[in-house]
PDB file of C-alpha atoms in Angstrom:
ATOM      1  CA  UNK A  29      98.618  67.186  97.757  1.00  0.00           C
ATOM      2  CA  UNK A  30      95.832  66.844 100.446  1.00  0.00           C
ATOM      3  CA  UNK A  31      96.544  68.823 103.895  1.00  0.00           C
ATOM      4  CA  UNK A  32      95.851  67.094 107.047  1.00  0.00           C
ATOM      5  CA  UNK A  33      94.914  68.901 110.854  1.00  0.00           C
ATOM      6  CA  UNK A  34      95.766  67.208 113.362  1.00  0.00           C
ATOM      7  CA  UNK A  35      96.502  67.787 117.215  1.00  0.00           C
ATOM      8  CA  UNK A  36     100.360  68.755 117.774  1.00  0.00           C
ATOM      9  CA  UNK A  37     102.407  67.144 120.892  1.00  0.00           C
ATOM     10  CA  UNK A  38     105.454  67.844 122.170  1.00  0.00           C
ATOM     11  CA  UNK A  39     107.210  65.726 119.713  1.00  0.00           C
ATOM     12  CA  UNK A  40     106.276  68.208 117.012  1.00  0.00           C
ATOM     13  CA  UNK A  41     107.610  71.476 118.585  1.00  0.00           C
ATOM     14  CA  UNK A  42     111.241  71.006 116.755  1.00  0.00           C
ATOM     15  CA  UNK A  43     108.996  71.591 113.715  1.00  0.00           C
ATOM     16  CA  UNK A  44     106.771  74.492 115.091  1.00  0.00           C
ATOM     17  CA  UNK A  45     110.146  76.171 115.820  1.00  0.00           C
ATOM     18  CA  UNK A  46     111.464  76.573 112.388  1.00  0.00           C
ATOM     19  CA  UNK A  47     107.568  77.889 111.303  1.00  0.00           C
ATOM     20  CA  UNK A  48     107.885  79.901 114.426  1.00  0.00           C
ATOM     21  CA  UNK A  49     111.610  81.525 113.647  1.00  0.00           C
ATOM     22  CA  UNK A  50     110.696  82.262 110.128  1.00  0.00           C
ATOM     23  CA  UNK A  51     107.161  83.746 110.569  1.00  0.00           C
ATOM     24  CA  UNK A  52     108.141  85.723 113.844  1.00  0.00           C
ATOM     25  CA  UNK A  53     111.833  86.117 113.420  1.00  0.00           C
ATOM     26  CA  UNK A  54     112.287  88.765 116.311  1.00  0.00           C
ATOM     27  CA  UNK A  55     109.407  87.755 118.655  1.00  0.00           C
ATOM     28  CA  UNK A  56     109.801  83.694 118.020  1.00  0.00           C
ATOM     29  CA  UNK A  57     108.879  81.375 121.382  1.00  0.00           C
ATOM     30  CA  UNK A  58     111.733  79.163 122.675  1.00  0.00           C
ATOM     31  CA  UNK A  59     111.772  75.839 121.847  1.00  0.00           C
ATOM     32  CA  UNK A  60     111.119  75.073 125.682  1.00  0.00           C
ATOM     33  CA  UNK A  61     108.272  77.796 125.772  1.00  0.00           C
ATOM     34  CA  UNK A  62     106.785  75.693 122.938  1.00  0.00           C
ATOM     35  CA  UNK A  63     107.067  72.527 124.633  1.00  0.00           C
ATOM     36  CA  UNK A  64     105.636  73.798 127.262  1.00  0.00           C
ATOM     37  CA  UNK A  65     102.500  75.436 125.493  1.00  0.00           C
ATOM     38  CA  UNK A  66     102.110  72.518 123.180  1.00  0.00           C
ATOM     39  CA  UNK A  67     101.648  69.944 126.304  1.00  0.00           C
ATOM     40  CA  UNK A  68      99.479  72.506 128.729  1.00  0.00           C
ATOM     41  CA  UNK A  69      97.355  71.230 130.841  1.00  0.00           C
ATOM     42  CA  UNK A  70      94.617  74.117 129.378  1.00  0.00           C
ATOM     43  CA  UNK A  71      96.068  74.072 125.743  1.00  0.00           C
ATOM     44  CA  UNK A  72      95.144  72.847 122.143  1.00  0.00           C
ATOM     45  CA  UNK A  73      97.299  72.988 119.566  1.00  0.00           C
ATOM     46  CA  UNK A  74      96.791  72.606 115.939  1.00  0.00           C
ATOM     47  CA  UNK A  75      98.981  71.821 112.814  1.00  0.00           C
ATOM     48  CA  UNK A  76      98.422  71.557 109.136  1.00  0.00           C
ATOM     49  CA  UNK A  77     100.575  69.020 107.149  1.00  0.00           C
ATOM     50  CA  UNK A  78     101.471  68.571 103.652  1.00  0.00           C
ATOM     51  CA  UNK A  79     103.182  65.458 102.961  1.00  0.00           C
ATOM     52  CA  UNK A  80     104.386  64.988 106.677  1.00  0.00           C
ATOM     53  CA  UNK A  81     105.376  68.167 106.402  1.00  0.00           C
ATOM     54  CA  UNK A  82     104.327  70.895 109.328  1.00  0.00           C
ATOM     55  CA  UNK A  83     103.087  74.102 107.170  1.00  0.00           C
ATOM     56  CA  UNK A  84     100.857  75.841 109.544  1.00  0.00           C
ATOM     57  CA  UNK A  85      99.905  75.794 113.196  1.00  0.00           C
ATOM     58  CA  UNK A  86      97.877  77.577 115.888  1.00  0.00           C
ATOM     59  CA  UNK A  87      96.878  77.075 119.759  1.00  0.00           C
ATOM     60  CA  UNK A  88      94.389  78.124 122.238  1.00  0.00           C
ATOM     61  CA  UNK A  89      94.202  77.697 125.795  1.00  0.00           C
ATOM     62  CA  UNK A  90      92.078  78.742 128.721  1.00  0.00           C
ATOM     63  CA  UNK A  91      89.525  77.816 131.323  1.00  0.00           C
ATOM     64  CA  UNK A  92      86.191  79.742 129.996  1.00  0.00           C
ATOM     65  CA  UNK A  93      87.306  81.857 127.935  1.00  0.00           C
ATOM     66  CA  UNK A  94      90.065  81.196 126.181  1.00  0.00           C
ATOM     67  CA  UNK A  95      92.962  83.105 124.181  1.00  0.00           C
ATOM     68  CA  UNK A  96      94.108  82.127 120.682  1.00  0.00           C
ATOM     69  CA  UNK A  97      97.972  82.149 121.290  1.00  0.00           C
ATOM     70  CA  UNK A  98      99.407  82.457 118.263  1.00  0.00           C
ATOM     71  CA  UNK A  99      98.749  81.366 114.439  1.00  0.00           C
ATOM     72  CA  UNK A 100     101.577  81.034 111.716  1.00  0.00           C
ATOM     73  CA  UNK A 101     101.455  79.907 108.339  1.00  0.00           C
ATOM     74  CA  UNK A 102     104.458  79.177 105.968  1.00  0.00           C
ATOM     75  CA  UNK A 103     104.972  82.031 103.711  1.00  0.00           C
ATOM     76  CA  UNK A 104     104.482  79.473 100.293  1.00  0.00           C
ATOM     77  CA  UNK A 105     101.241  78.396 102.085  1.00  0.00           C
ATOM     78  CA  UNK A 106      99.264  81.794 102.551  1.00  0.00           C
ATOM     79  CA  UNK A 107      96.256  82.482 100.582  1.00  0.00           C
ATOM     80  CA  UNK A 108      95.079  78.821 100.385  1.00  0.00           C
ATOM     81  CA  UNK A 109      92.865  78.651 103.657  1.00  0.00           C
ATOM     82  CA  UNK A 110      95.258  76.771 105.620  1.00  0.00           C
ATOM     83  CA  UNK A 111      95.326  79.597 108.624  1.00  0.00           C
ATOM     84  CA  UNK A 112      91.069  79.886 108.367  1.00  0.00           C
ATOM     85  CA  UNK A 113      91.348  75.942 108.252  1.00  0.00           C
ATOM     86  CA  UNK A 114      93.532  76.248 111.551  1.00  0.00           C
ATOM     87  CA  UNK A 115      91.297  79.206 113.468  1.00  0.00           C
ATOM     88  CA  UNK A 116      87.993  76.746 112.510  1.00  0.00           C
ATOM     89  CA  UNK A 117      89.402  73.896 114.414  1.00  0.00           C
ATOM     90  CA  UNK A 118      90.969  75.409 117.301  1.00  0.00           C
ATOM     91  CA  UNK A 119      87.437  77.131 118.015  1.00  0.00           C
ATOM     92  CA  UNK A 120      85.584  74.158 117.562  1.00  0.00           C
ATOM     93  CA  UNK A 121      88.160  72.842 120.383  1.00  0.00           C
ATOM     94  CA  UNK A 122      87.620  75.292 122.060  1.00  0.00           C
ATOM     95  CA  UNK A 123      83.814  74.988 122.524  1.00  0.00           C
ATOM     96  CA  UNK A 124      84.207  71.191 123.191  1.00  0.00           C
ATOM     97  CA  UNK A 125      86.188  72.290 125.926  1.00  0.00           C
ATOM     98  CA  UNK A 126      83.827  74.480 127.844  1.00  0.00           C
ATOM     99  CA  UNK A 127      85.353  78.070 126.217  1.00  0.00           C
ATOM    100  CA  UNK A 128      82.645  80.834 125.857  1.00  0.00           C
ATOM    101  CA  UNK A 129      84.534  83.219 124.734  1.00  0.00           C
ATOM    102  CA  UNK A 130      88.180  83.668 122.600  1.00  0.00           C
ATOM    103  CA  UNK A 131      90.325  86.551 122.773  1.00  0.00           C
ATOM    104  CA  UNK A 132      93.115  87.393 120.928  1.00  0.00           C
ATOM    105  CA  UNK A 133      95.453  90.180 119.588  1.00  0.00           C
ATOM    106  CA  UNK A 134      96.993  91.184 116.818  1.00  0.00           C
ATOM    107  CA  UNK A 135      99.133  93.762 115.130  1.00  0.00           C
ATOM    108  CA  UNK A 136      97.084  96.858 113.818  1.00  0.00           C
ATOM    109  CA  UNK A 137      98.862  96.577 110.474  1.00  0.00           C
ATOM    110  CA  UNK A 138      98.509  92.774 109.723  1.00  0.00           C
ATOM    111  CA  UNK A 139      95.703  93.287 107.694  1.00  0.00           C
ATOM    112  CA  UNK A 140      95.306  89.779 106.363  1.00  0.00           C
ATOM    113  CA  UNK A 141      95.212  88.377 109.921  1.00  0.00           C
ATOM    114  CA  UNK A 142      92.552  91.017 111.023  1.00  0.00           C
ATOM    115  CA  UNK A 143      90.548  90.696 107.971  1.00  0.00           C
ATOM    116  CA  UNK A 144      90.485  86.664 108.401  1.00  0.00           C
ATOM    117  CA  UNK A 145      89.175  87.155 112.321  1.00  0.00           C
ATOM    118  CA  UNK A 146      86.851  89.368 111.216  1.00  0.00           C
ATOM    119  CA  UNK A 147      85.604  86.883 108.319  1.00  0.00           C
ATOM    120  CA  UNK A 148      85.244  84.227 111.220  1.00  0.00           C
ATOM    121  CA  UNK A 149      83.437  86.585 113.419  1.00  0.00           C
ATOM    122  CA  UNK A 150      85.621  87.428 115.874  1.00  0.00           C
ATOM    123  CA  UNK A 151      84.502  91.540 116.682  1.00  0.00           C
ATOM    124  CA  UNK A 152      87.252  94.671 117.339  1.00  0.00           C
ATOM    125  CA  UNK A 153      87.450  95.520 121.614  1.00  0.00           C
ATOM    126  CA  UNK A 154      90.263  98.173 121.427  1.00  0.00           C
ATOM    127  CA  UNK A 155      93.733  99.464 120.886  1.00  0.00           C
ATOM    128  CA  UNK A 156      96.128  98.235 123.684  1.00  0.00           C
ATOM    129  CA  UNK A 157      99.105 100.785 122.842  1.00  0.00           C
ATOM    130  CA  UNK A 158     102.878  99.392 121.945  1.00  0.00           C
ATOM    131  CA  UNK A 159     101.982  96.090 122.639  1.00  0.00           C
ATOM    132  CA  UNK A 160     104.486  94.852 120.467  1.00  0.00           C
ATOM    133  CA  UNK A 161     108.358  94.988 120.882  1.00  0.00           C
ATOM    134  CA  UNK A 162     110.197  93.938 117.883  1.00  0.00           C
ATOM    135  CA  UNK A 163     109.282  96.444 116.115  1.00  0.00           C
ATOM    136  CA  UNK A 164     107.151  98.829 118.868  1.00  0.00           C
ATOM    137  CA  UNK A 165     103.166  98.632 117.279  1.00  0.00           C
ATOM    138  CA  UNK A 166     100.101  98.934 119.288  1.00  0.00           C
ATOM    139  CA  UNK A 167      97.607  95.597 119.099  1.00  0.00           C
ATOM    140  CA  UNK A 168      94.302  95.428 118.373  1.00  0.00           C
ATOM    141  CA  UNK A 169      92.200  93.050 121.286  1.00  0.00           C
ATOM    142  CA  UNK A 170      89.653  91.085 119.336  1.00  0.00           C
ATOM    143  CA  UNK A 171      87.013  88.422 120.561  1.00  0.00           C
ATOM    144  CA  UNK A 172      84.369  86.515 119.612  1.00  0.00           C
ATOM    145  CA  UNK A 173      81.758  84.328 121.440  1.00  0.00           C
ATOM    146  CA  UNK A 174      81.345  80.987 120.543  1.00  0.00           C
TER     147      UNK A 174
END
């Protein structure tokens, strides 16, 4: 079955929840911090959809330059391209948009995610040290200039 992007709204944040909860079950956004990311003034948010069905989102946001908020894929979904899909869009957004630049961290052992930055281009800036909470792991700041 064919996936479809298209730009979330507010309506859709019920469903970016339950992606959100399962993907990120100790560091999951609030339904209201979701709401209110989703319908930012500064903010694009993209979903991937199977059947009506939200699998996969991701959002950037910023003036020029820009930070890629977050990124989650349904487990059943990896490995098929959805998340590179998701990444593609949001920086073509955020070009359109006037964004020079897109920042972003991740965990130093999510390997998949780093490798699939790297394959877009985005380049390693450093080690900010126990970034993370839940568990404690130090991030690594990527970028890349668009």
């Amino acid at each position: 079955m064919e996936i479809i992007y298209r730009t979330l709204t507010v309506d859709d944040a019920e469903a970016v929840r339950d992606i959100e909860v399962s993907v990120f079950p100790r560091e999951a956004w609030s339904l209201e911090v979701l709401r209110v990311e989703i319908g930012g003034r500064w903010s694009h948010y993209l979903g991937a959809f199977r059947a009506d069905e939200l699998i996969g989102y991701g959002g950037v946001k910023g003036g020029v330059e820009g930070d890629l908020m977050t990124l989650a894929v349904r487990d059943e979904e990896r490995g098929r391209g959805v998340g590179r899909h998701l990444v593609e869009g949001l920086l073509a957004r955020a070009k359109d948009s006037g964004m020079e630049e897109v920042f972003l961290e991740v965990r130093v052992s999510n390997l998949p995610a780093r490798s699939l930055y790297t394959g877009l281009g985005f380049r390693d800036l450093g080690l900010i040290r126990d970034y993370y909470r839940a568990p404690l792991e130090d991030a690594v700041r990527m970028g890349i200039k668009l």
